[in-house]
Every structure is written in C-alpha cells, then in structure tokens.
Coordinates of C-alpha atoms in Angstrom, one line a residue:
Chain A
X1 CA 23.7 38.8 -16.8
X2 CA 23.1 36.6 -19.9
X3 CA 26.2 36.8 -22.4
X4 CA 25.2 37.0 -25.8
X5 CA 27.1 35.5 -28.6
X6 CA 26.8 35.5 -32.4
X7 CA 26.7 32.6 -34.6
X8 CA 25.4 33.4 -37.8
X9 CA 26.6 36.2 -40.4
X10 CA 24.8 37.9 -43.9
X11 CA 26.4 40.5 -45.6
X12 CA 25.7 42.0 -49.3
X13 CA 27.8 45.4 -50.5
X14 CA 29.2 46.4 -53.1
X15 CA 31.9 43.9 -52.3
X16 CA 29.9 40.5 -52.9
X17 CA 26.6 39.0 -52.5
X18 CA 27.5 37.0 -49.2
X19 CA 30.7 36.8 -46.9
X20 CA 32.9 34.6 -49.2
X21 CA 32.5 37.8 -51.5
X22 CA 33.0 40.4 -49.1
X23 CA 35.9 38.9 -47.3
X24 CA 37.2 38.0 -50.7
X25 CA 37.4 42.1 -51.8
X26 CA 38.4 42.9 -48.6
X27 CA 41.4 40.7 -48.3
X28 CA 42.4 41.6 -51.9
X29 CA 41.9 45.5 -51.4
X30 CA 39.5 45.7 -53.9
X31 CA 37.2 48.7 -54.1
X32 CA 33.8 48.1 -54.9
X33 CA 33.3 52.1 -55.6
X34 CA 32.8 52.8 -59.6
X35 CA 30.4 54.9 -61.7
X36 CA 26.9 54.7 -61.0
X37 CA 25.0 52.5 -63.3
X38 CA 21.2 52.2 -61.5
X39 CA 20.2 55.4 -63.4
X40 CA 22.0 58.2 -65.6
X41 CA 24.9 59.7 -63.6
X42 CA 25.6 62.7 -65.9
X43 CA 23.6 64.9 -63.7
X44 CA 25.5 64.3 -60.4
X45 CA 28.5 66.4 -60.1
X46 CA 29.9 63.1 -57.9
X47 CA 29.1 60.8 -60.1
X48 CA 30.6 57.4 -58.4
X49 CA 29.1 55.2 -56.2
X50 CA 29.4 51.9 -54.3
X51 CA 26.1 49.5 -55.7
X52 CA 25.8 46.5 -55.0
X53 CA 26.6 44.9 -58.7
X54 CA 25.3 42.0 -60.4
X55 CA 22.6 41.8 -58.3
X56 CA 19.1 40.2 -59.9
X57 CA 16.1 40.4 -57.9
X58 CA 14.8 37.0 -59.3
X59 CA 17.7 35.2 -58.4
X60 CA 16.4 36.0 -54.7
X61 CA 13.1 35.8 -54.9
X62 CA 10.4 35.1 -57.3
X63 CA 8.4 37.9 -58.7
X64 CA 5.1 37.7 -56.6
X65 CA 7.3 38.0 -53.7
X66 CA 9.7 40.4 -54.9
X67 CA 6.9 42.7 -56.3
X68 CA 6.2 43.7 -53.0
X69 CA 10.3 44.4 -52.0
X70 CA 12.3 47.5 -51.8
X71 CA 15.7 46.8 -52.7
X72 CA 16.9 47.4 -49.1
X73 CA 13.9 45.0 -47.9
X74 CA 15.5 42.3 -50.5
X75 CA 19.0 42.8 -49.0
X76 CA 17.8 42.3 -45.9
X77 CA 16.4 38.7 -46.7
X78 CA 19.8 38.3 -48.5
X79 CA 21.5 38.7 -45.8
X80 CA 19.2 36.9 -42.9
X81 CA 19.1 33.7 -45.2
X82 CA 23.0 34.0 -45.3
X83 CA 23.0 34.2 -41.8
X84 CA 20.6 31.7 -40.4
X85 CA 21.7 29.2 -42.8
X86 CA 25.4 30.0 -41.7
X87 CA 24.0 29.7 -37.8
X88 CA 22.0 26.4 -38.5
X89 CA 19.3 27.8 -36.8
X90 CA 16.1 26.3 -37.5
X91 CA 12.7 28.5 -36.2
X92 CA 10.9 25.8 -35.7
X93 CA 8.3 25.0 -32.6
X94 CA 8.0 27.7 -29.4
X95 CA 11.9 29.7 -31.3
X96 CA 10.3 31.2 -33.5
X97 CA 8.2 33.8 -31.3
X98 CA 11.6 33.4 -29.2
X99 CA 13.0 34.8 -31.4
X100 CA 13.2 39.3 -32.5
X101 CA 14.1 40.8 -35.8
X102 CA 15.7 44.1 -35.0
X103 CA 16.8 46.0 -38.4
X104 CA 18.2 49.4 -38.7
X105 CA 17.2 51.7 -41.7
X106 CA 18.4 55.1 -41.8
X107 CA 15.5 55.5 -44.7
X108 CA 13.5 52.7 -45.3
X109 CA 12.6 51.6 -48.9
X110 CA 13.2 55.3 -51.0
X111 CA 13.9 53.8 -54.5
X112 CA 10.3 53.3 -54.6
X113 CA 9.0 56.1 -53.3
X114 CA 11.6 57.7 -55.8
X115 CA 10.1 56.0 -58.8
X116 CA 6.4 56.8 -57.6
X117 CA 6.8 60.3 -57.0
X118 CA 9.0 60.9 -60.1
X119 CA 6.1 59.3 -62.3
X120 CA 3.3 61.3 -60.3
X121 CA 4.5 64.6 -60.4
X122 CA 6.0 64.4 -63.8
X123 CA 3.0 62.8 -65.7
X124 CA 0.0 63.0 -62.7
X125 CA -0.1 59.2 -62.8
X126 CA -1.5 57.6 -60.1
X127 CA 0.5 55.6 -57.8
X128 CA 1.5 51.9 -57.5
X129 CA -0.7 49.8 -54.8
X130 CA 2.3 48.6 -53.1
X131 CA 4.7 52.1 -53.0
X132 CA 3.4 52.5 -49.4
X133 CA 4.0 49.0 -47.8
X134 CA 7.5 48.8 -50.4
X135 CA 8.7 52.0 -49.0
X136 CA 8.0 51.7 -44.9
X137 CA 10.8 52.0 -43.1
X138 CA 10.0 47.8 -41.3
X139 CA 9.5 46.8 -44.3
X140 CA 12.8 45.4 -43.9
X141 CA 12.3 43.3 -40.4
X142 CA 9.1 42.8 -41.9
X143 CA 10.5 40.4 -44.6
X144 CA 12.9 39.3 -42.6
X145 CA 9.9 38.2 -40.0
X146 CA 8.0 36.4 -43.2
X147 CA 10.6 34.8 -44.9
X148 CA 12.1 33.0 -41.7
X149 CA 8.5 32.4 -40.0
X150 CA 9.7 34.5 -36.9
X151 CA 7.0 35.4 -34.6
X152 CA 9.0 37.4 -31.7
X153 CA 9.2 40.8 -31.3
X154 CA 10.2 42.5 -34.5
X155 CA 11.0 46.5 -35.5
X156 CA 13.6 48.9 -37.4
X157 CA 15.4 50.8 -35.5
X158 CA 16.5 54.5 -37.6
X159 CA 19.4 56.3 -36.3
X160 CA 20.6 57.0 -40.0
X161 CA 23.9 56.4 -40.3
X162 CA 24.6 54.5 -36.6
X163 CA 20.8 52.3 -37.1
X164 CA 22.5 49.0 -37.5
X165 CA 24.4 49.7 -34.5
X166 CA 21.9 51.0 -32.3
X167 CA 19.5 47.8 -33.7
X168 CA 22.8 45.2 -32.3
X169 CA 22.3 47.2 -29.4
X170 CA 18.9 46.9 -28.9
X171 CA 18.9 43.1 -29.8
X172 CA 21.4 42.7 -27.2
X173 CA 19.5 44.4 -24.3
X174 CA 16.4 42.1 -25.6
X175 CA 18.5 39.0 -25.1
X176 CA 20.0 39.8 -22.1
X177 CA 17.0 40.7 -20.4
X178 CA 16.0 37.4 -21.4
X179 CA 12.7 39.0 -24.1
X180 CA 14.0 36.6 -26.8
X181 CA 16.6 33.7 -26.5
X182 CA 17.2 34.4 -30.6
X183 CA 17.9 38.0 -32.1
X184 CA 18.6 38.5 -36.4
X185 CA 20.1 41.8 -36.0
X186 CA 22.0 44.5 -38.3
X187 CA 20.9 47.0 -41.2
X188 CA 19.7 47.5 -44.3
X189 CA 19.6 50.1 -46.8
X190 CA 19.2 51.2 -50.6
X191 CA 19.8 55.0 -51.1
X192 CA 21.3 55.3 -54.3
X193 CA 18.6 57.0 -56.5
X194 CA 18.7 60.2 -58.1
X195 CA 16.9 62.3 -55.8
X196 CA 19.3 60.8 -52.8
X197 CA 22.1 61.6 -54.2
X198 CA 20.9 64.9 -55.5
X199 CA 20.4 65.4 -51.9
X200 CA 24.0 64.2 -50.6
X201 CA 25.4 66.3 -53.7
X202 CA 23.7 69.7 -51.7
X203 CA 25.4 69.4 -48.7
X204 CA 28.4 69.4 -50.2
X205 CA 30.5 66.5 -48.6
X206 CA 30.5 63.5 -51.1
X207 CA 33.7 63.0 -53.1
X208 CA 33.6 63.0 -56.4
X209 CA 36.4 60.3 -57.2
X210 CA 37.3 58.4 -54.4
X211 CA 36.8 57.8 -50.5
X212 CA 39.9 58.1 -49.0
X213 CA 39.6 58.0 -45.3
X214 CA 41.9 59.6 -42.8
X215 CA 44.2 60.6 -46.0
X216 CA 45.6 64.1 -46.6
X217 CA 43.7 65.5 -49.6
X218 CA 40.5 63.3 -48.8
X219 CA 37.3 65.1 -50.5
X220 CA 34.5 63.5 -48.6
X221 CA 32.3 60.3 -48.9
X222 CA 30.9 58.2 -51.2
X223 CA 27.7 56.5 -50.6
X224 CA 27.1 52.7 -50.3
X225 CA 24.3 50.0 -50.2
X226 CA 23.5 46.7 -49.0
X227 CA 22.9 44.6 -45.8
X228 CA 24.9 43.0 -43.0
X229 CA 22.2 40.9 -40.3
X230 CA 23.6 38.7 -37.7
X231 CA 22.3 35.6 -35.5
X232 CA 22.4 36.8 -31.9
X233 CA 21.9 34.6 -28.9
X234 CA 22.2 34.1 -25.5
X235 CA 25.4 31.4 -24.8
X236 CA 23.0 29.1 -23.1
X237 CA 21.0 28.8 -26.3
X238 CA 24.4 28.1 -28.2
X239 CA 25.7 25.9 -26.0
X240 CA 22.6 24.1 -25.4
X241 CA 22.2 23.5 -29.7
X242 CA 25.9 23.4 -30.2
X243 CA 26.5 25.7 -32.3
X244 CA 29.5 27.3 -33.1
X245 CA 30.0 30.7 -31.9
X246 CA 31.8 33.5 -34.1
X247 CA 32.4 35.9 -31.5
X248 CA 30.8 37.3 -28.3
X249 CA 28.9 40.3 -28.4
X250 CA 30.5 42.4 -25.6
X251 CA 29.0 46.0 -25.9
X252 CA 27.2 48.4 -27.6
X253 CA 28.0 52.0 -26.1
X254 CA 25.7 54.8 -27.2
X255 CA 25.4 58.2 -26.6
X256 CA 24.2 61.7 -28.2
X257 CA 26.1 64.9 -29.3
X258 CA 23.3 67.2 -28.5
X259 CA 25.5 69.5 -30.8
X260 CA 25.4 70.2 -34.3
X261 CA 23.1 68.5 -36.5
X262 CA 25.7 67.2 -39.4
X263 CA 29.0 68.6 -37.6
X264 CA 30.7 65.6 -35.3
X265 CA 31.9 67.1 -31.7
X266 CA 34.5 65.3 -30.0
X267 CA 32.4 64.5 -26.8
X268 CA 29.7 62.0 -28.0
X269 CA 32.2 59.8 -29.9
X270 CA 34.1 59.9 -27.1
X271 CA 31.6 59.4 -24.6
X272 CA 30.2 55.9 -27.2
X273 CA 33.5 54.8 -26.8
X274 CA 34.1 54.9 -23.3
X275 CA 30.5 53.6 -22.7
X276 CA 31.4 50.1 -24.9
X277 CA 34.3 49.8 -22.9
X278 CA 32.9 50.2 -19.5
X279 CA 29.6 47.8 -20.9
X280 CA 32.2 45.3 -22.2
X281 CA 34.4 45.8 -18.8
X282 CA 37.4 45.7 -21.1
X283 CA 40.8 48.3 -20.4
X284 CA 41.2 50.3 -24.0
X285 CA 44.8 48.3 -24.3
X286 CA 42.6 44.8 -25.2
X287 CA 41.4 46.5 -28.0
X288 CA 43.3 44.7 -31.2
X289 CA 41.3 46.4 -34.2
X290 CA 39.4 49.6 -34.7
X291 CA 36.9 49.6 -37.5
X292 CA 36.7 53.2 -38.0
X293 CA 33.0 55.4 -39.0
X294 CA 36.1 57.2 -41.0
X295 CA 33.5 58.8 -43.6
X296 CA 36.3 60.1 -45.5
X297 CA 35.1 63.8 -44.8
X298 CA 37.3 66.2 -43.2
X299 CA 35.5 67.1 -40.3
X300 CA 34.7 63.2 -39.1
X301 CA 38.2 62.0 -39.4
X302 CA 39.9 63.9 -37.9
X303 CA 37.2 64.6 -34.9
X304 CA 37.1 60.5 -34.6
X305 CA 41.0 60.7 -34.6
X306 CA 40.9 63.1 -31.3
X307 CA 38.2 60.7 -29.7
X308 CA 40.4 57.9 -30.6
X309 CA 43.0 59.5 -28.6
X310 CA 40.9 61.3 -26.2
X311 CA 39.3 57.4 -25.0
X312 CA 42.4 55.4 -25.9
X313 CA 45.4 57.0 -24.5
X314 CA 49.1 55.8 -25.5
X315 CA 47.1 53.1 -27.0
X316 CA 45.6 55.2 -29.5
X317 CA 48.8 55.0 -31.7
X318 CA 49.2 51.2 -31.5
X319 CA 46.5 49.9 -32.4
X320 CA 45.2 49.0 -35.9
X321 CA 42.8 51.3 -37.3
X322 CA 40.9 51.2 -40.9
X323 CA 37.7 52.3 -42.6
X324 CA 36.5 49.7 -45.0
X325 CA 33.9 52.3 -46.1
X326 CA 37.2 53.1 -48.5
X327 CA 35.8 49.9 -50.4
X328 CA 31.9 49.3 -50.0
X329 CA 30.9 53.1 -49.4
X330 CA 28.8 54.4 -46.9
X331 CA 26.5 52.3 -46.1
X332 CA 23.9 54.3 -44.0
X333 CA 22.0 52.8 -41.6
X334 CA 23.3 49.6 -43.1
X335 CA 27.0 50.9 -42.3
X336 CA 27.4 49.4 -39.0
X337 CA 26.2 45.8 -40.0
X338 CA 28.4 45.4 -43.3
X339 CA 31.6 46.9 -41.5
X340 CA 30.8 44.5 -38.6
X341 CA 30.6 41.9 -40.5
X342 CA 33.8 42.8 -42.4
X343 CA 35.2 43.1 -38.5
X344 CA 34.2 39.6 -37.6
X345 CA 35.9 38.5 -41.4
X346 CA 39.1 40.5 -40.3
X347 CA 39.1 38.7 -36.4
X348 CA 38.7 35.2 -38.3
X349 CA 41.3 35.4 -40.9
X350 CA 43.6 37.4 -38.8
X351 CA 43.7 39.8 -41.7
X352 CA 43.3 43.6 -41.1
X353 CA 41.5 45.2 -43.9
X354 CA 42.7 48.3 -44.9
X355 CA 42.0 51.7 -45.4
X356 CA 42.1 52.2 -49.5
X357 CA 43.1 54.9 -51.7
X358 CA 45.6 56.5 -48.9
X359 CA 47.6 58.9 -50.4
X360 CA 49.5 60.9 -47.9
X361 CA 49.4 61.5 -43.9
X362 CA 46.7 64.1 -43.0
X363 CA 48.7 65.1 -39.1
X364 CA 45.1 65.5 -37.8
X365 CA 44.9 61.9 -38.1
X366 CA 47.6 60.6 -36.7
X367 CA 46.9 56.7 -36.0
X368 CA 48.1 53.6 -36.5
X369 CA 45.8 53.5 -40.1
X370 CA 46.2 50.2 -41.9
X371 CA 46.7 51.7 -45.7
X372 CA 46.1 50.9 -49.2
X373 CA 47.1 46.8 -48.1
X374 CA 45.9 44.3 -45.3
X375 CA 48.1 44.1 -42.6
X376 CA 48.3 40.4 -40.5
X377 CA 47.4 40.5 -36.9
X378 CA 45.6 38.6 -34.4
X379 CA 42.5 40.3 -33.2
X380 CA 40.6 38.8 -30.2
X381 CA 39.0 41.9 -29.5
X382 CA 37.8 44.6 -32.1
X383 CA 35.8 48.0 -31.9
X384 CA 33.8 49.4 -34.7
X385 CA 32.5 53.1 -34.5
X386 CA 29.5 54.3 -35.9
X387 CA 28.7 57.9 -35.4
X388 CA 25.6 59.1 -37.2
X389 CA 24.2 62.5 -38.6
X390 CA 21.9 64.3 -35.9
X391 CA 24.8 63.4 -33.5
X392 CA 23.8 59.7 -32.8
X393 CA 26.3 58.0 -32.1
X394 CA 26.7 53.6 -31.4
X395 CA 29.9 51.6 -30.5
X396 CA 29.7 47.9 -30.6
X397 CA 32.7 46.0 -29.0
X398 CA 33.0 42.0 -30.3
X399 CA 35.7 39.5 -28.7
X400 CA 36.9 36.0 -29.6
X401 CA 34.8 33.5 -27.5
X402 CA 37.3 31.7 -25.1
X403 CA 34.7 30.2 -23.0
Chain B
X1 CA 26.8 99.0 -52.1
X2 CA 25.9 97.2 -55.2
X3 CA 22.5 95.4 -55.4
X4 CA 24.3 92.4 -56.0
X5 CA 26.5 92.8 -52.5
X6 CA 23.0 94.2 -50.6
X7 CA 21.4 90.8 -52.3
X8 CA 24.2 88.5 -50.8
X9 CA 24.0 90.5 -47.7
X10 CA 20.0 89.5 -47.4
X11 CA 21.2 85.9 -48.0
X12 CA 23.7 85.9 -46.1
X13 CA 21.4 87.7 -42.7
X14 CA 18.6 85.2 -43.7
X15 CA 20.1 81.8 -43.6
X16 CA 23.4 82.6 -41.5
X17 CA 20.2 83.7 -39.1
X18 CA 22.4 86.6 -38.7
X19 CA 21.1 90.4 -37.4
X20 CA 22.0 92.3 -40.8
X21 CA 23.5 95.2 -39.2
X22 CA 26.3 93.0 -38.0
X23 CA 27.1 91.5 -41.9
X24 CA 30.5 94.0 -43.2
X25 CA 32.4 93.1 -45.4
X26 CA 35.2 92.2 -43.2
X27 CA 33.2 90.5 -40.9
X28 CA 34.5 86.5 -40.7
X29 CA 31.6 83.9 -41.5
X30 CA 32.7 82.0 -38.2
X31 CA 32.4 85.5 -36.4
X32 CA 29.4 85.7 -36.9
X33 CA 28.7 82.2 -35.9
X34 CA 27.3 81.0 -39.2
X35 CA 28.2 76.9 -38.5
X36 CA 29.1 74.8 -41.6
X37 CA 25.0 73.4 -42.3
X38 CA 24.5 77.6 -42.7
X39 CA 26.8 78.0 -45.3
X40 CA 25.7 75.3 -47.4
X41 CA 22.5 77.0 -47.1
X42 CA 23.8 80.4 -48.0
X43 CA 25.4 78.4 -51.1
X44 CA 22.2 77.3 -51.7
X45 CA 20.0 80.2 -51.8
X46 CA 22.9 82.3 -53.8
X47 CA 22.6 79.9 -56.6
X48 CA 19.2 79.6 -56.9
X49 CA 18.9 83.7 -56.5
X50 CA 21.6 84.2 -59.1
X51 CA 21.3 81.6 -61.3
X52 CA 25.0 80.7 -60.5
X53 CA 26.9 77.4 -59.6
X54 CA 28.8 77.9 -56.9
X55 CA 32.2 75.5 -56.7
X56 CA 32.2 74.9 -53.0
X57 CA 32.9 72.1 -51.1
X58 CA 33.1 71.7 -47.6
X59 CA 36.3 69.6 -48.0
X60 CA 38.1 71.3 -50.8
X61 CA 36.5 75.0 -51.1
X62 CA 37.3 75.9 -54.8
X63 CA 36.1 79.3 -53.9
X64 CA 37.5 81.6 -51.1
X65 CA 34.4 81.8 -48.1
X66 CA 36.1 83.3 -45.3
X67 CA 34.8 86.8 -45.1
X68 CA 31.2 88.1 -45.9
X69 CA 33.7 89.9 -48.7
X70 CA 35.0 86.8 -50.0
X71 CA 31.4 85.3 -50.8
X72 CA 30.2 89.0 -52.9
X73 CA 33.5 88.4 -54.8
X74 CA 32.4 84.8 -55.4
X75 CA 29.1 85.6 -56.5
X76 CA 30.5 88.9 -58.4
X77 CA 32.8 87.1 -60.4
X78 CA 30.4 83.9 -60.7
X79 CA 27.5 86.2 -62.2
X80 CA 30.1 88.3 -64.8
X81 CA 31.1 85.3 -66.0
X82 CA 28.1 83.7 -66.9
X83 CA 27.1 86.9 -69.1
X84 CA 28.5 86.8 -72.4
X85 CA 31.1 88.6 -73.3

C-alpha cells in the first residue's frame, strides 16, 4: 500500500492568518475568542465569537476575483497558497490533473446567502448574480482548483463538524489507491453571521463567555472560522521531488453513531478511534498527543472522555490531551483542518498546546488535560478527534516520518 | 387544570412526541423519553406560545426542567412576571 505523507501546511483562525500566527497564539495561550465585531452582537444572548481578525479581502485577492468569493471560499485559497508554497509544489505539466482538491464544508458559503436573503425578504430586492455560485458548498475546492491550475479530481466533502476530517480521509484513500499522486486536503468554513448564530443560540449549547473544555463549570461552545488545507502525497512522489515531509499520514478512522442526531453516544467515538488505530496498525500506548473534538459542552466532554478510556485503556490517563478549540473556536467543518494543523505545530515544536480557560476538574473528565499553559513533550505520534453533529464521526492519526 | 398547564401539556405531547394521556405532573421528562433535541423544542414552542424567554441552557439550566411540573412552574412564573404589576 502506498504511504502517504504531508508536506505542505495552510492555516487561517482566529489565531493568525498563516502558521507562524497560529503556532505563535498557541504557544503563548492566547485566545483568539472576543466579542463579535462582523455585525451587531447585541441581539445574541452569546455574544462572543472566535473571527478571524484583521483580515482584508483585498490583501488576498483583487476585487474581480474576490467578488465572486465567500469568505470561507477566500480562506480556503488562504490557506492552499500557504500550503503549496510551504510544500514547494509546483502544478505544472501532467501534476496538475495528478493532482485532487478535497475540502470539507459543513455549510458552504452562508454569509452570502445571509446577506441576499436578509436584503430580499426585508426590502423584495432582487438578488445578486453571483449569491448562487458565492454560496455553493465547492465553491471552496473550486477556488482552490482555479487558483492553483489543478485539474484532478476535485469536491467538498460535508460532514459538518468532522468534513475536514472525513475530506483527509478521502484524499488519503485517493492517494493510496494511486487516483492522484498529489492531494490539497482540509476544511473551510465562515458561519459567523447573524442568522447562524441565531441558530446555534436555539439549541441552547453555545457559551456565552468562554469555551472551556473538559473544565467543571464549562457552559458550552463558542463558534469559530477559518481554514486549515494540507499538501498530501504519496512518499514516492516526495521522495522522488525531495521534499521535506512534515509528518506521515497514518489513518483516518471513521464511523457513525446511528443514534441521536446532536447527542454524542459513546460507541461511534469509540469505534473512530479504534478504526485509526487498527488503519494506522499502531497499539494506543504510541499515542503521544490527543487533540481533543472537546466542544466545551457537557455532553461531548465527558462522552469523548469515556471513549478515551473506553479505546485507550491505562493509557488513557497518561497521555496528553487538549482542545485548542478553547482558543480558535469551533471551527465546523473547518475544525478538523485548523486543529490538525495546530497538531502538526505541537509535534514540530515539541510544545503541547493547551486547553484554555480551565477552571476546576469536572471528575467526568478525568484525563491527562494539558490546562490553561503548554506543557513540553515529544510527540512522534498524535490523534485528533473529530466527532460531528448527526453522529459523524472522523479520527485522523499523524506520525513523525522516520523513514 | 389551568389553561396555561393544559397549554404546556399540548406542547409538551406535541414536540416531546409524547401520547398526552401519559404527560402528569409528576411524570420525569426522561420518563417519558423526551431526548435533549425535544426539549429544546418544547423551549422553543413555549416561548413563542407565551411570549416568554425561557432561561435554559442545556449546560447550566437556570430553570428547573425535570418534571412535566417543573416546566408549568417555569412558564407560570415566566408569564406572571412579564405582566405588570
């Protein structure tokens, strides 16, 4: 079987614009979670969010390109330029329709349809030419496609709040089935509008001040935005343009609840788990780092915290665990690419991020929880969970390359 | 029983998907195998047929929504308020 390795890495939160940024945060235990400035907040009875800050379209892009991007379509190119350039990858000759785009989006591009709607209902104005083709849920891999000149095989994959998982998984299957030699894989998403979190706000589980993970007196989550996409490819391909590998893309383990639609169960987590682990042929003791889905409601953490036991053993209160969703938010179908990328970060600096705004143990989430500071550690192998509403669940596993 | 507590007990048989004859005021809402999505519906529907704001959260319920008891007192003391004295 092909191995596939990554060796290019894009990532825009509310953390930073690029990795320097985001590993920058991270490292300092700075939150990027404050009050929400894209439109008036006073409406929202949780009236935080993580945005991506000091971002401006035309630094990106001029305006007859950006006028036909969605924020989350933007973040994606952010991220894929970040990437690629980081890889050294050039799509040039017969690579380029080597090569797949596979993006999750839990949404797809629903400021715009947001501002469209708003105006048409409100006023009976017609609607913008470009709302459909902004708001499409590709529109994402779409721009990634045009703005790298990548012919391959390219889609989103939506599994809301696992899609950047499920889309490394499905980018790794491609490449090891030999479809494409080159995959630009993660998520991408841009939720925070009005009617969003209007929506969020109804189902009662966002927190109104702070995410606090796995902590005793934690009130739910806060949402996030942004990108994380990755340069995938097979080891020959690596090898063969010497380029320098990150880490090896071990296993992505997936599996479905079949339960509840918004309420975890302990079985599919578990079940994701296990299924990395057998993928990546790895014992749960090689396992250095756990990058949590720790939502910061009651019911995930402490349902991940029995499937961290459940799949982990003695183990389970060893090694590290966090949820960096404490500092860039909940990134929804973008989740699983930003909080691999702040795994990767965290394997290269030998710097566990940590878990912010702990207060005090919750015993239902009894783990080895890196808290409120970074902890040193060497990680050659790290896990990070991504378990999404309608009982979707995705696992990737990533290793040090030794060869 | 008070139109308000037959009005909750509607709500309550409508969105819990629960057989009305089984909805007493004693009766548990996990008894009756209302799952957490059904109470944020009945939340929901109470404010909008009341006119009320509810202060529940699943992670910190402000409000007391054990018992089909529990949620008329909510919505009792929730619509007396809201009058003016």
């Amino acid at each position: 079987m092909r191995r596939v390795v990554i060796t290019g890495l894009g990532v825009v939160s509310a953390l930073g614009t690029n990795a320097a940024g985001n590993w920058d945060s991270l490292a300092a235990a700075r939150s990027g979670i404050a009050p929400i400035t894209l439109f008036p907040n006073d409406a929202l009875t949780a009236k935080v969010a993580a945005e991506v800050k000091g971002y401006n379209t035309l630094d990106h892009f001029p305006e007859k390109q950006s006028a036909f991007m969605d924020r989350f379509a933007q973040f994606a190119v952010v991220a894929a330029r970040e990437a690629v350039g980081h890889s050294g990858i050039a799509f040039d000759g017969q690579l380029k329709s080597r090569t797949a785009v596979v993006v999750g989006s839990g949404v797809g591009g629903i400021t715009t349809l947001d501002e469209n709607f708003e105006r048409l209902y409100k006023n009976g104005l017609r609607v913008h030419p470009f709302c459909i083709p902004r708001f499409m849920a590709n529109a994402g891999a779409s721009h990634v496609s045009m703005a790298l000149g990548i012919t391959g095989p390219s889609f989103t994959v939506a599994s809301a709040c696992a899609s950047a998982n499920h889309a490394l998984g499905v980018a790794l299957q491609m490449l090891r089935a030999g479809a494409v030699d080159v995959a630009l894989s993660g998520g991408s998403e841009a939720t925070i509008t009005f009617g969003t979190m209007k929506g969020w706000e109804a189902l009662r589980v966002m927190a109104p001040d702070a995410c606090r993970p796995f902590s005793a007196g934690r009130r739910g989550m806060v949402l996030g935005e942004g990108a994380g996409i990755f340069v995938l490819e097979t080891l020959e391909h690596a090898k063969a343009r010497g380029a320098a590998i990150l880490a090896e893309l071990m296993a992505v383990g997936m599996s479905s609840d079949a339960g509840d639609l918004t309420l975890p169960n302990l079985e599919g987590p578990t079940a994701a788990m296990r299924a990395a682990l057998a993928e990546a042929a790895m014992a749960p003791e090689a396992i250095d780092y756990i990058n949590a889905h720790g939502t910061g409601t009651i019911a995930n953490d402490a349902t991940e915290t029995k499937a961290i036991h459940a799949v982990f053993g003695g183990h389970a209160r060893a090694v590290p665990v966090s949820s960096t969703k404490s500092a860039h938010g909940h990134g929804l179908g973008a989740a699983g690419a930003i909080e691999l990328a702040a795994t990767l970060l965290a394997m290269k600096h030998g710097v566990v991020p940590a878990t912010l705004n702990y207060v005090e143990p919750d015993p239902a989430c009894d783990l080895n929880l890196v808290v409120n500071q970074p902890r040193e550690a060497r990680i050659d192998a790290a896990m990070s969970n991504s378990f999404a509403f309608g009982g979707l669940n995705a696992v990737v596993i990533v290793r040090r390359f030794a060869g | 029983m008070s139109d308000l507590a037959s009005n909750v007990y509607d709500i309550i048989a409508k969105n819990g998907r629960v057989d009305r004859s089984e909805i007493r005021p004693d009766a548990k809402l996990v008894d009756l195998k209302i799952e957490s999505l059904d109470v944020v519906e009945i939340v929901f529907a109470l404010e909008e047929k009341f006119g009320i704001e509810i202060p529940f959260d699943a992670a910190q319920p402000q409000v007391k929504f054990e018992t089909v008891g529990d949620v008329v007192a909510a919505v009792e003391g929730l619509v007396a308020a809201k009058k003016p004295a």
